[in-house]
Structures are given as structure tokens and as C-alpha cells.
């Protein structure tokens, strides 16, 4: 059984990780629009980040399909859609 401080520490680390993931797109859009003074064309940091996040989602669902037999069909279908 883990101690209470370890559980709290892991939850704080999880919160910080999710905070970074969720605020990254907003920071990148802000950078594209305000600092680079463009209206987010096809060749921008926002588009590249979007492709990277879609690739990460696809890889995550493919990994879930390979490791969990219960979710195999559904996970590979979702990975294919991404």
C-alpha cells in the first residue's frame, strides 16, 4: 500500500502533465496570431502541432489495441479514424 504523500505527489504530477497538454494549443495559437501576425495559414506552427497531436492520438489508440485484448477492435478502429 502506498503512502498518502506518494498518492498526492503522483496526482500533482498528473495534474501538471495534463495542464501542459491542454494549454499548449492555446499558447501556440496565441504565438501564431499575435507575435507572428498571421492568420494561421496552412504552413504554420498551429497546423504542425495539430498533426503532431493527431499522430499522438492515433499511436495511443494503436498501443491500447495491442496491449488490451478487450479493447482491441474498438481501439484499432478509433486509431484508423484518427
PDB file of N, CA, C and O in Angstrom:
ATOM      1  N   UNK A   1       0.844  -1.177   0.000  1.00  0.00           N
ATOM      2  CA  UNK A   1       0.000   0.000   0.000  1.00  0.00           C
ATOM      3  C   UNK A   1       0.889   1.239   0.000  1.00  0.00           C
ATOM      4  O   UNK A   1       1.838   1.349   0.756  1.00  0.00           O
ATOM      5  N   UNK A   2       0.537   2.161  -0.863  1.00  0.00           N
ATOM      6  CA  UNK A   2       1.328   3.384  -0.969  1.00  0.00           C
ATOM      7  C   UNK A   2       0.929   4.368   0.120  1.00  0.00           C
ATOM      8  O   UNK A   2      -0.206   4.396   0.579  1.00  0.00           O
ATOM      9  N   UNK A   3       1.874   5.185   0.471  1.00  0.00           N
ATOM     10  CA  UNK A   3       1.570   6.179   1.492  1.00  0.00           C
ATOM     11  C   UNK A   3       0.778   7.324   0.866  1.00  0.00           C
ATOM     12  O   UNK A   3       0.728   7.496  -0.346  1.00  0.00           O
ATOM     13  N   UNK A   4       0.167   8.100   1.729  1.00  0.00           N
ATOM     14  CA  UNK A   4      -0.660   9.208   1.271  1.00  0.00           C
ATOM     15  C   UNK A   4       0.160  10.270   0.537  1.00  0.00           C
ATOM     16  O   UNK A   4      -0.319  10.867  -0.425  1.00  0.00           O
ATOM     17  N   UNK A   5       1.382  10.494   0.955  1.00  0.00           N
ATOM     18  CA  UNK A   5       2.201  11.519   0.296  1.00  0.00           C
ATOM     19  C   UNK A   5       2.568  11.097  -1.126  1.00  0.00           C
ATOM     20  O   UNK A   5       2.610  11.942  -2.022  1.00  0.00           O
ATOM     21  N   UNK A   6       2.805   9.815  -1.345  1.00  0.00           N
ATOM     22  CA  UNK A   6       3.100   9.340  -2.694  1.00  0.00           C
ATOM     23  C   UNK A   6       1.897   9.516  -3.611  1.00  0.00           C
ATOM     24  O   UNK A   6       2.044   9.899  -4.774  1.00  0.00           O
ATOM     25  N   UNK A   7       0.718   9.211  -3.106  1.00  0.00           N
ATOM     26  CA  UNK A   7      -0.502   9.366  -3.903  1.00  0.00           C
ATOM     27  C   UNK A   7      -0.723  10.836  -4.251  1.00  0.00           C
ATOM     28  O   UNK A   7      -1.024  11.179  -5.401  1.00  0.00           O
ATOM     29  N   UNK A   8      -0.560  11.712  -3.284  1.00  0.00           N
ATOM     30  CA  UNK A   8      -0.735  13.145  -3.533  1.00  0.00           C
ATOM     31  C   UNK A   8       0.310  13.641  -4.526  1.00  0.00           C
ATOM     32  O   UNK A   8      -0.007  14.407  -5.440  1.00  0.00           O
ATOM     33  N   UNK A   9       1.539  13.209  -4.391  1.00  0.00           N
ATOM     34  CA  UNK A   9       2.601  13.609  -5.304  1.00  0.00           C
ATOM     35  C   UNK A   9       2.295  13.156  -6.734  1.00  0.00           C
ATOM     36  O   UNK A   9       2.457  13.923  -7.693  1.00  0.00           O
ATOM     37  N   UNK A  10       1.846  11.921  -6.908  1.00  0.00           N
ATOM     38  CA  UNK A  10       1.519  11.420  -8.239  1.00  0.00           C
ATOM     39  C   UNK A  10       0.331  12.165  -8.844  1.00  0.00           C
ATOM     40  O   UNK A  10       0.301  12.419 -10.055  1.00  0.00           O
ATOM     41  N   UNK A  11      -0.639  12.524  -8.037  1.00  0.00           N
ATOM     42  CA  UNK A  11      -1.785  13.293  -8.534  1.00  0.00           C
ATOM     43  C   UNK A  11      -1.367  14.698  -8.959  1.00  0.00           C
ATOM     44  O   UNK A  11      -1.868  15.230  -9.955  1.00  0.00           O
ATOM     45  N   UNK A  12      -0.451  15.306  -8.232  1.00  0.00           N
ATOM     46  CA  UNK A  12       0.043  16.638  -8.604  1.00  0.00           C
ATOM     47  C   UNK A  12       0.830  16.557  -9.909  1.00  0.00           C
ATOM     48  O   UNK A  12       0.667  17.415 -10.790  1.00  0.00           O
ATOM     49  N   UNK A  13       1.657  15.541 -10.074  1.00  0.00           N
ATOM     50  CA  UNK A  13       2.402  15.350 -11.317  1.00  0.00           C
ATOM     51  C   UNK A  13       1.442  15.114 -12.483  1.00  0.00           C
ATOM     52  O   UNK A  13       1.621  15.673 -13.574  1.00  0.00           O
ATOM     53  N   UNK A  14       0.413  14.312 -12.267  1.00  0.00           N
ATOM     54  CA  UNK A  14      -0.594  14.061 -13.293  1.00  0.00           C
ATOM     55  C   UNK A  14      -1.306  15.359 -13.677  1.00  0.00           C
ATOM     56  O   UNK A  14      -1.544  15.620 -14.859  1.00  0.00           O
ATOM     57  N   UNK A  15      -1.644  16.180 -12.695  1.00  0.00           N
ATOM     58  CA  UNK A  15      -2.305  17.454 -12.953  1.00  0.00           C
ATOM     59  C   UNK A  15      -1.415  18.379 -13.779  1.00  0.00           C
ATOM     60  O   UNK A  15      -1.869  19.004 -14.739  1.00  0.00           O
ATOM     61  N   UNK A  16      -0.142  18.460 -13.442  1.00  0.00           N
ATOM     62  CA  UNK A  16       0.785  19.327 -14.181  1.00  0.00           C
ATOM     63  C   UNK A  16       0.951  18.825 -15.616  1.00  0.00           C
ATOM     64  O   UNK A  16       0.964  19.620 -16.555  1.00  0.00           O
ATOM     65  N   UNK A  17       1.039  17.526 -15.802  1.00  0.00           N
ATOM     66  CA  UNK A  17       1.158  16.952 -17.136  1.00  0.00           C
ATOM     67  C   UNK A  17      -0.068  17.286 -17.986  1.00  0.00           C
ATOM     68  O   UNK A  17       0.055  17.724 -19.135  1.00  0.00           O
ATOM     69  N   UNK A  18      -1.262  17.115 -17.424  1.00  0.00           N
ATOM     70  CA  UNK A  18      -2.485  17.446 -18.159  1.00  0.00           C
ATOM     71  C   UNK A  18      -2.599  18.939 -18.415  1.00  0.00           C
ATOM     72  O   UNK A  18      -3.082  19.358 -19.473  1.00  0.00           O
ATOM     73  N   UNK A  19      -2.144  19.741 -17.484  1.00  0.00           N
ATOM     74  CA  UNK A  19      -2.161  21.194 -17.661  1.00  0.00           C
ATOM     75  C   UNK A  19      -1.283  21.612 -18.834  1.00  0.00           C
ATOM     76  O   UNK A  19      -1.687  22.446 -19.655  1.00  0.00           O
ATOM     77  N   UNK A  20      -0.127  21.014 -18.939  1.00  0.00           N
ATOM     78  CA  UNK A  20       0.786  21.337 -20.057  1.00  0.00           C
ATOM     79  C   UNK A  20       0.170  20.902 -21.386  1.00  0.00           C
ATOM     80  O   UNK A  20       0.212  21.644 -22.372  1.00  0.00           O
ATOM     81  N   UNK A  21      -0.409  19.717 -21.423  1.00  0.00           N
ATOM     82  CA  UNK A  21      -1.017  19.221 -22.657  1.00  0.00           C
ATOM     83  C   UNK A  21      -2.190  20.107 -23.084  1.00  0.00           C
ATOM     84  O   UNK A  21      -2.350  20.413 -24.273  1.00  0.00           O
ATOM     85  N   UNK A  22      -3.006  20.534 -22.152  1.00  0.00           N
ATOM     86  CA  UNK A  22      -4.184  21.318 -22.501  1.00  0.00           C
ATOM     87  C   UNK A  22      -3.877  22.771 -22.822  1.00  0.00           C
ATOM     88  O   UNK A  22      -4.611  23.396 -23.589  1.00  0.00           O
ATOM     89  N   UNK A  23      -2.829  23.337 -22.268  1.00  0.00           N
ATOM     90  CA  UNK A  23      -2.532  24.742 -22.549  1.00  0.00           C
ATOM     91  C   UNK A  23      -1.618  24.932 -23.751  1.00  0.00           C
ATOM     92  O   UNK A  23      -1.550  26.039 -24.284  1.00  0.00           O
ATOM     93  N   UNK A  24      -0.949  23.886 -24.199  1.00  0.00           N
ATOM     94  CA  UNK A  24      -0.045  24.005 -25.341  1.00  0.00           C
ATOM     95  C   UNK A  24      -0.734  24.518 -26.605  1.00  0.00           C
ATOM     96  O   UNK A  24      -0.219  25.441 -27.243  1.00  0.00           O
ATOM     97  N   UNK A  25      -1.905  23.988 -27.009  1.00  0.00           N
ATOM     98  CA  UNK A  25      -2.543  24.529 -28.222  1.00  0.00           C
ATOM     99  C   UNK A  25      -2.901  26.009 -28.105  1.00  0.00           C
ATOM    100  O   UNK A  25      -2.751  26.761 -29.073  1.00  0.00           O
ATOM    101  N   UNK A  26      -3.344  26.453 -26.961  1.00  0.00           N
ATOM    102  CA  UNK A  26      -3.695  27.862 -26.794  1.00  0.00           C
ATOM    103  C   UNK A  26      -2.471  28.761 -26.891  1.00  0.00           C
ATOM    104  O   UNK A  26      -2.522  29.834 -27.481  1.00  0.00           O
ATOM    105  N   UNK A  27      -1.379  28.307 -26.330  1.00  0.00           N
ATOM    106  CA  UNK A  27      -0.142  29.091 -26.398  1.00  0.00           C
ATOM    107  C   UNK A  27       0.356  29.167 -27.837  1.00  0.00           C
ATOM    108  O   UNK A  27       0.797  30.232 -28.299  1.00  0.00           O
ATOM    109  N   UNK A  28       0.257  28.079 -28.576  1.00  0.00           N
ATOM    110  CA  UNK A  28       0.732  28.069 -29.959  1.00  0.00           C
ATOM    111  C   UNK A  28      -0.148  28.938 -30.851  1.00  0.00           C
ATOM    112  O   UNK A  28       0.358  29.684 -31.698  1.00  0.00           O
ATOM    113  N   UNK A  29      -1.463  28.877 -30.680  1.00  0.00           N
ATOM    114  CA  UNK A  29      -2.350  29.750 -31.452  1.00  0.00           C
ATOM    115  C   UNK A  29      -2.072  31.208 -31.119  1.00  0.00           C
ATOM    116  O   UNK A  29      -2.028  32.067 -32.008  1.00  0.00           O
ATOM    117  N   UNK A  30      -1.887  31.507 -29.855  1.00  0.00           N
ATOM    118  CA  UNK A  30      -1.564  32.867 -29.438  1.00  0.00           C
ATOM    119  C   UNK A  30      -0.261  33.331 -30.089  1.00  0.00           C
ATOM    120  O   UNK A  30      -0.168  34.472 -30.562  1.00  0.00           O
ATOM    121  N   UNK A  31       0.718  32.482 -30.128  1.00  0.00           N
ATOM    122  CA  UNK A  31       2.000  32.822 -30.746  1.00  0.00           C
ATOM    123  C   UNK A  31       1.838  33.091 -32.243  1.00  0.00           C
ATOM    124  O   UNK A  31       2.391  34.050 -32.771  1.00  0.00           O
ATOM    125  N   UNK A  32       1.061  32.237 -32.928  1.00  0.00           N
ATOM    126  CA  UNK A  32       0.849  32.424 -34.362  1.00  0.00           C
ATOM    127  C   UNK A  32       0.111  33.718 -34.674  1.00  0.00           C
ATOM    128  O   UNK A  32       0.476  34.446 -35.594  1.00  0.00           O
ATOM    129  N   UNK A  33      -0.924  34.003 -33.931  1.00  0.00           N
ATOM    130  CA  UNK A  33      -1.773  35.151 -34.260  1.00  0.00           C
ATOM    131  C   UNK A  33      -1.169  36.466 -33.786  1.00  0.00           C
ATOM    132  O   UNK A  33      -1.125  37.445 -34.538  1.00  0.00           O
ATOM    133  N   UNK A  34      -0.678  36.514 -32.579  1.00  0.00           N
ATOM    134  CA  UNK A  34      -0.241  37.794 -32.016  1.00  0.00           C
ATOM    135  C   UNK A  34       1.207  38.116 -32.372  1.00  0.00           C
ATOM    136  O   UNK A  34       1.499  39.216 -32.833  1.00  0.00           O
ATOM    137  N   UNK A  35       2.110  37.187 -32.204  1.00  0.00           N
ATOM    138  CA  UNK A  35       3.520  37.503 -32.383  1.00  0.00           C
ATOM    139  C   UNK A  35       3.976  37.383 -33.836  1.00  0.00           C
ATOM    140  O   UNK A  35       4.785  38.182 -34.301  1.00  0.00           O
ATOM    141  N   UNK A  36       3.477  36.395 -34.560  1.00  0.00           N
ATOM    142  CA  UNK A  36       3.879  36.248 -35.956  1.00  0.00           C
ATOM    143  C   UNK A  36       2.991  37.056 -36.902  1.00  0.00           C
ATOM    144  O   UNK A  36       3.261  37.135 -38.093  1.00  0.00           O
ATOM    145  N   UNK A  37       1.905  37.600 -36.380  1.00  0.00           N
ATOM    146  CA  UNK A  37       0.989  38.458 -37.138  1.00  0.00           C
ATOM    147  C   UNK A  37       0.466  37.767 -38.402  1.00  0.00           C
ATOM    148  O   UNK A  37       0.382  38.379 -39.456  1.00  0.00           O
ATOM    149  N   UNK A  38       0.101  36.505 -38.290  1.00  0.00           N
ATOM    150  CA  UNK A  38      -0.516  35.849 -39.441  1.00  0.00           C
ATOM    151  C   UNK A  38      -1.867  35.278 -39.036  1.00  0.00           C
ATOM    152  O   UNK A  38      -2.219  35.180 -37.870  1.00  0.00           O
ATOM    153  N   UNK A  39      -2.649  34.896 -40.021  1.00  0.00           N
ATOM    154  CA  UNK A  39      -3.998  34.389 -39.750  1.00  0.00           C
ATOM    155  C   UNK A  39      -4.049  32.866 -39.838  1.00  0.00           C
ATOM    156  O   UNK A  39      -5.003  32.308 -40.343  1.00  0.00           O
ATOM    157  N   UNK A  40      -3.035  32.218 -39.375  1.00  0.00           N
ATOM    158  CA  UNK A  40      -2.898  30.758 -39.308  1.00  0.00           C
ATOM    159  C   UNK A  40      -3.070  30.127 -40.696  1.00  0.00           C
ATOM    160  O   UNK A  40      -4.088  29.511 -40.988  1.00  0.00           O
ATOM    161  N   UNK A  41      -2.078  30.305 -41.563  1.00  0.00           N
ATOM    162  CA  UNK A  41      -2.141  29.650 -42.886  1.00  0.00           C
ATOM    163  C   UNK A  41      -1.861  28.154 -42.769  1.00  0.00           C
ATOM    164  O   UNK A  41      -1.683  27.624 -41.669  1.00  0.00           O
ATOM    165  N   UNK A  42      -1.798  27.487 -43.906  1.00  0.00           N
ATOM    166  CA  UNK A  42      -1.563  26.039 -43.908  1.00  0.00           C
ATOM    167  C   UNK A  42      -0.184  25.661 -43.389  1.00  0.00           C
ATOM    168  O   UNK A  42       0.000  24.591 -42.837  1.00  0.00           O
ATOM    169  N   UNK A  43       0.797  26.509 -43.580  1.00  0.00           N
ATOM    170  CA  UNK A  43       2.157  26.234 -43.120  1.00  0.00           C
ATOM    171  C   UNK A  43       2.450  27.059 -41.870  1.00  0.00           C
ATOM    172  O   UNK A  43       3.120  28.070 -41.926  1.00  0.00           O
ATOM    173  N   UNK A  44       1.904  26.632 -40.742  1.00  0.00           N
ATOM    174  CA  UNK A  44       2.118  27.378 -39.509  1.00  0.00           C
ATOM    175  C   UNK A  44       2.381  26.405 -38.364  1.00  0.00           C
ATOM    176  O   UNK A  44       2.193  25.195 -38.479  1.00  0.00           O
ATOM    177  N   UNK A  45       2.799  26.969 -37.266  1.00  0.00           N
ATOM    178  CA  UNK A  45       3.076  26.158 -36.083  1.00  0.00           C
ATOM    179  C   UNK A  45       1.804  25.485 -35.562  1.00  0.00           C
ATOM    180  O   UNK A  45       1.841  24.363 -35.067  1.00  0.00           O
ATOM    181  N   UNK A  46       0.676  26.153 -35.718  1.00  0.00           N
ATOM    182  CA  UNK A  46      -0.602  25.583 -35.283  1.00  0.00           C
ATOM    183  C   UNK A  46      -0.936  24.315 -36.071  1.00  0.00           C
ATOM    184  O   UNK A  46      -1.365  23.311 -35.489  1.00  0.00           O
ATOM    185  N   UNK A  47      -0.761  24.362 -37.384  1.00  0.00           N
ATOM    186  CA  UNK A  47      -1.054  23.193 -38.215  1.00  0.00           C
ATOM    187  C   UNK A  47      -0.111  22.031 -37.899  1.00  0.00           C
ATOM    188  O   UNK A  47      -0.530  20.883 -37.840  1.00  0.00           O
ATOM    189  N   UNK A  48       1.151  22.333 -37.688  1.00  0.00           N
ATOM    190  CA  UNK A  48       2.113  21.273 -37.363  1.00  0.00           C
ATOM    191  C   UNK A  48       1.802  20.638 -36.002  1.00  0.00           C
ATOM    192  O   UNK A  48       1.918  19.431 -35.824  1.00  0.00           O
ATOM    193  N   UNK A  49       1.396  21.465 -35.057  1.00  0.00           N
ATOM    194  CA  UNK A  49       1.034  20.936 -33.737  1.00  0.00           C
ATOM    195  C   UNK A  49      -0.217  20.076 -33.816  1.00  0.00           C
ATOM    196  O   UNK A  49      -0.318  19.036 -33.153  1.00  0.00           O
ATOM    197  N   UNK A  50      -1.173  20.490 -34.634  1.00  0.00           N
ATOM    198  CA  UNK A  50      -2.386  19.699 -34.819  1.00  0.00           C
ATOM    199  C   UNK A  50      -2.047  18.322 -35.387  1.00  0.00           C
ATOM    200  O   UNK A  50      -2.574  17.310 -34.921  1.00  0.00           O
ATOM    201  N   UNK A  51      -1.178  18.280 -36.365  1.00  0.00           N
ATOM    202  CA  UNK A  51      -0.772  16.996 -36.940  1.00  0.00           C
ATOM    203  C   UNK A  51      -0.040  16.131 -35.918  1.00  0.00           C
ATOM    204  O   UNK A  51      -0.239  14.916 -35.868  1.00  0.00           O
ATOM    205  N   UNK A  52       0.785  16.752 -35.106  1.00  0.00           N
ATOM    206  CA  UNK A  52       1.504  16.018 -34.064  1.00  0.00           C
ATOM    207  C   UNK A  52       0.544  15.435 -33.022  1.00  0.00           C
ATOM    208  O   UNK A  52       0.686  14.278 -32.606  1.00  0.00           O
ATOM    209  N   UNK A  53      -0.455  16.209 -32.615  1.00  0.00           N
ATOM    210  CA  UNK A  53      -1.429  15.718 -31.639  1.00  0.00           C
ATOM    211  C   UNK A  53      -2.298  14.603 -32.221  1.00  0.00           C
ATOM    212  O   UNK A  53      -2.615  13.631 -31.521  1.00  0.00           O
ATOM    213  N   UNK A  54      -2.684  14.716 -33.491  1.00  0.00           N
ATOM    214  CA  UNK A  54      -3.443  13.646 -34.134  1.00  0.00           C
ATOM    215  C   UNK A  54      -2.618  12.364 -34.241  1.00  0.00           C
ATOM    216  O   UNK A  54      -3.129  11.265 -34.028  1.00  0.00           O
ATOM    217  N   UNK A  55      -1.336  12.516 -34.562  1.00  0.00           N
ATOM    218  CA  UNK A  55      -0.451  11.355 -34.612  1.00  0.00           C
ATOM    219  C   UNK A  55      -0.328  10.707 -33.231  1.00  0.00           C
ATOM    220  O   UNK A  55      -0.360   9.481 -33.104  1.00  0.00           O
ATOM    221  N   UNK A  56      -0.216  11.536 -32.186  1.00  0.00           N
ATOM    222  CA  UNK A  56      -0.139  11.012 -30.824  1.00  0.00           C
ATOM    223  C   UNK A  56      -1.396  10.266 -30.416  1.00  0.00           C
ATOM    224  O   UNK A  56      -1.325   9.210 -29.779  1.00  0.00           O
ATOM    225  N   UNK A  57      -2.565  10.784 -30.807  1.00  0.00           N
ATOM    226  CA  UNK A  57      -3.827  10.088 -30.504  1.00  0.00           C
ATOM    227  C   UNK A  57      -3.893   8.747 -31.221  1.00  0.00           C
ATOM    228  O   UNK A  57      -4.311   7.744 -30.639  1.00  0.00           O
ATOM    229  N   UNK A  58      -3.493   8.737 -32.478  1.00  0.00           N
ATOM    230  CA  UNK A  58      -3.522   7.505 -33.251  1.00  0.00           C
ATOM    231  C   UNK A  58      -2.578   6.452 -32.661  1.00  0.00           C
ATOM    232  O   UNK A  58      -2.947   5.283 -32.530  1.00  0.00           O
ATOM    233  N   UNK A  59      -1.383   6.875 -32.297  1.00  0.00           N
ATOM    234  CA  UNK A  59      -0.425   5.950 -31.692  1.00  0.00           C
ATOM    235  C   UNK A  59      -0.928   5.441 -30.342  1.00  0.00           C
ATOM    236  O   UNK A  59      -0.780   4.263 -30.008  1.00  0.00           O
ATOM    237  N   UNK A  60      -1.556   6.303 -29.564  1.00  0.00           N
ATOM    238  CA  UNK A  60      -2.081   5.897 -28.253  1.00  0.00           C
ATOM    239  C   UNK A  60      -3.154   4.833 -28.388  1.00  0.00           C
ATOM    240  O   UNK A  60      -3.159   3.840 -27.651  1.00  0.00           O
ATOM    241  N   UNK A  61      -4.081   5.024 -29.327  1.00  0.00           N
ATOM    242  CA  UNK A  61      -5.128   4.025 -29.508  1.00  0.00           C
ATOM    243  C   UNK A  61      -4.577   2.736 -30.114  1.00  0.00           C
ATOM    244  O   UNK A  61      -5.052   1.645 -29.780  1.00  0.00           O
ATOM    245  N   UNK A  62      -3.591   2.843 -30.985  1.00  0.00           N
ATOM    246  CA  UNK A  62      -2.975   1.630 -31.526  1.00  0.00           C
ATOM    247  C   UNK A  62      -2.267   0.848 -30.417  1.00  0.00           C
ATOM    248  O   UNK A  62      -2.345  -0.386 -30.365  1.00  0.00           O
ATOM    249  N   UNK A  63      -1.591   1.547 -29.533  1.00  0.00           N
ATOM    250  CA  UNK A  63      -0.927   0.893 -28.404  1.00  0.00           C
ATOM    251  C   UNK A  63      -1.964   0.230 -27.489  1.00  0.00           C
ATOM    252  O   UNK A  63      -1.759  -0.891 -27.022  1.00  0.00           O
ATOM    253  N   UNK A  64      -3.076   0.918 -27.247  1.00  0.00           N
ATOM    254  CA  UNK A  64      -4.140   0.337 -26.430  1.00  0.00           C
ATOM    255  C   UNK A  64      -4.680  -0.930 -27.081  1.00  0.00           C
ATOM    256  O   UNK A  64      -4.929  -1.932 -26.401  1.00  0.00           O
ATOM    257  N   UNK A  65      -4.837  -0.912 -28.401  1.00  0.00           N
ATOM    258  CA  UNK A  65      -5.328  -2.093 -29.104  1.00  0.00           C
ATOM    259  C   UNK A  65      -4.359  -3.260 -29.058  1.00  0.00           C
ATOM    260  O   UNK A  65      -4.767  -4.416 -29.036  1.00  0.00           O
ATOM    261  N   UNK A  66      -3.069  -2.962 -29.038  1.00  0.00           N
ATOM    262  CA  UNK A  66      -2.077  -4.041 -28.988  1.00  0.00           C
ATOM    263  C   UNK A  66      -1.929  -4.625 -27.591  1.00  0.00           C
ATOM    264  O   UNK A  66      -1.589  -5.797 -27.443  1.00  0.00           O
ATOM    265  N   UNK A  67      -2.182  -3.824 -26.555  1.00  0.00           N
ATOM    266  CA  UNK A  67      -1.933  -4.307 -25.199  1.00  0.00           C
ATOM    267  C   UNK A  67      -3.180  -4.821 -24.486  1.00  0.00           C
ATOM    268  O   UNK A  67      -3.055  -5.666 -23.603  1.00  0.00           O
ATOM    269  N   UNK A  68      -4.346  -4.343 -24.853  1.00  0.00           N
ATOM    270  CA  UNK A  68      -5.578  -4.744 -24.173  1.00  0.00           C
ATOM    271  C   UNK A  68      -6.464  -5.533 -25.133  1.00  0.00           C
ATOM    272  O   UNK A  68      -7.025  -4.978 -26.078  1.00  0.00           O
ATOM    273  N   UNK A  69      -6.625  -6.810 -24.888  1.00  0.00           N
ATOM    274  CA  UNK A  69      -7.411  -7.663 -25.777  1.00  0.00           C
ATOM    275  C   UNK A  69      -8.890  -7.274 -25.761  1.00  0.00           C
ATOM    276  O   UNK A  69      -9.582  -7.419 -26.774  1.00  0.00           O
ATOM    277  N   UNK A  70      -9.372  -6.776 -24.649  1.00  0.00           N
ATOM    278  CA  UNK A  70     -10.778  -6.403 -24.528  1.00  0.00           C
ATOM    279  C   UNK A  70     -11.133  -5.244 -25.450  1.00  0.00           C
ATOM    280  O   UNK A  70     -12.218  -5.210 -26.033  1.00  0.00           O
ATOM    281  N   UNK A  71     -10.221  -4.297 -25.633  1.00  0.00           N
ATOM    282  CA  UNK A  71     -10.488  -3.103 -26.431  1.00  0.00           C
ATOM    283  C   UNK A  71      -9.857  -3.158 -27.820  1.00  0.00           C
ATOM    284  O   UNK A  71      -9.809  -2.140 -28.512  1.00  0.00           O
ATOM    285  N   UNK A  72      -9.379  -4.309 -28.246  1.00  0.00           N
ATOM    286  CA  UNK A  72      -8.593  -4.410 -29.475  1.00  0.00           C
ATOM    287  C   UNK A  72      -9.332  -3.886 -30.702  1.00  0.00           C
ATOM    288  O   UNK A  72      -8.843  -3.013 -31.412  1.00  0.00           O
ATOM    289  N   UNK A  73     -10.516  -4.366 -30.976  1.00  0.00           N
ATOM    290  CA  UNK A  73     -11.232  -3.967 -32.189  1.00  0.00           C
ATOM    291  C   UNK A  73     -11.597  -2.489 -32.174  1.00  0.00           C
ATOM    292  O   UNK A  73     -11.398  -1.771 -33.155  1.00  0.00           O
ATOM    293  N   UNK A  74     -12.117  -2.058 -31.070  1.00  0.00           N
ATOM    294  CA  UNK A  74     -12.537  -0.656 -30.956  1.00  0.00           C
ATOM    295  C   UNK A  74     -11.338   0.290 -31.027  1.00  0.00           C
ATOM    296  O   UNK A  74     -11.386   1.329 -31.703  1.00  0.00           O
ATOM    297  N   UNK A  75     -10.271  -0.047 -30.377  1.00  0.00           N
ATOM    298  CA  UNK A  75      -9.094   0.827 -30.345  1.00  0.00           C
ATOM    299  C   UNK A  75      -8.457   0.950 -31.717  1.00  0.00           C
ATOM    300  O   UNK A  75      -8.065   2.049 -32.135  1.00  0.00           O
ATOM    301  N   UNK A  76      -8.357  -0.156 -32.466  1.00  0.00           N
ATOM    302  CA  UNK A  76      -7.792  -0.074 -33.809  1.00  0.00           C
ATOM    303  C   UNK A  76      -8.712   0.691 -34.758  1.00  0.00           C
ATOM    304  O   UNK A  76      -8.240   1.415 -35.637  1.00  0.00           O
ATOM    305  N   UNK A  77     -10.004   0.574 -34.564  1.00  0.00           N
ATOM    306  CA  UNK A  77     -10.941   1.346 -35.384  1.00  0.00           C
ATOM    307  C   UNK A  77     -10.793   2.845 -35.116  1.00  0.00           C
ATOM    308  O   UNK A  77     -10.737   3.649 -36.051  1.00  0.00           O
ATOM    309  N   UNK A  78     -10.692   3.224 -33.855  1.00  0.00           N
ATOM    310  CA  UNK A  78     -10.515   4.624 -33.495  1.00  0.00           C
ATOM    311  C   UNK A  78      -9.165   5.134 -33.982  1.00  0.00           C
ATOM    312  O   UNK A  78      -9.074   6.255 -34.499  1.00  0.00           O
ATOM    313  N   UNK A  79      -8.127   4.332 -33.863  1.00  0.00           N
ATOM    314  CA  UNK A  79      -6.807   4.731 -34.370  1.00  0.00           C
ATOM    315  C   UNK A  79      -6.857   4.953 -35.873  1.00  0.00           C
ATOM    316  O   UNK A  79      -6.244   5.898 -36.390  1.00  0.00           O
ATOM    317  N   UNK A  80      -7.601   4.130 -36.588  1.00  0.00           N
ATOM    318  CA  UNK A  80      -7.754   4.302 -38.034  1.00  0.00           C
ATOM    319  C   UNK A  80      -8.502   5.576 -38.371  1.00  0.00           C
ATOM    320  O   UNK A  80      -8.186   6.258 -39.354  1.00  0.00           O
ATOM    321  N   UNK A  81      -9.501   5.929 -37.576  1.00  0.00           N
ATOM    322  CA  UNK A  81     -10.238   7.166 -37.828  1.00  0.00           C
ATOM    323  C   UNK A  81      -9.346   8.398 -37.597  1.00  0.00           C
ATOM    324  O   UNK A  81      -9.458   9.386 -38.321  1.00  0.00           O
ATOM    325  N   UNK A  82      -8.500   8.327 -36.590  1.00  0.00           N
ATOM    326  CA  UNK A  82      -7.598   9.462 -36.355  1.00  0.00           C
ATOM    327  C   UNK A  82      -6.565   9.534 -37.457  1.00  0.00           C
ATOM    328  O   UNK A  82      -6.190  10.571 -37.905  1.00  0.00           O
TER     329      UNK A  82
END
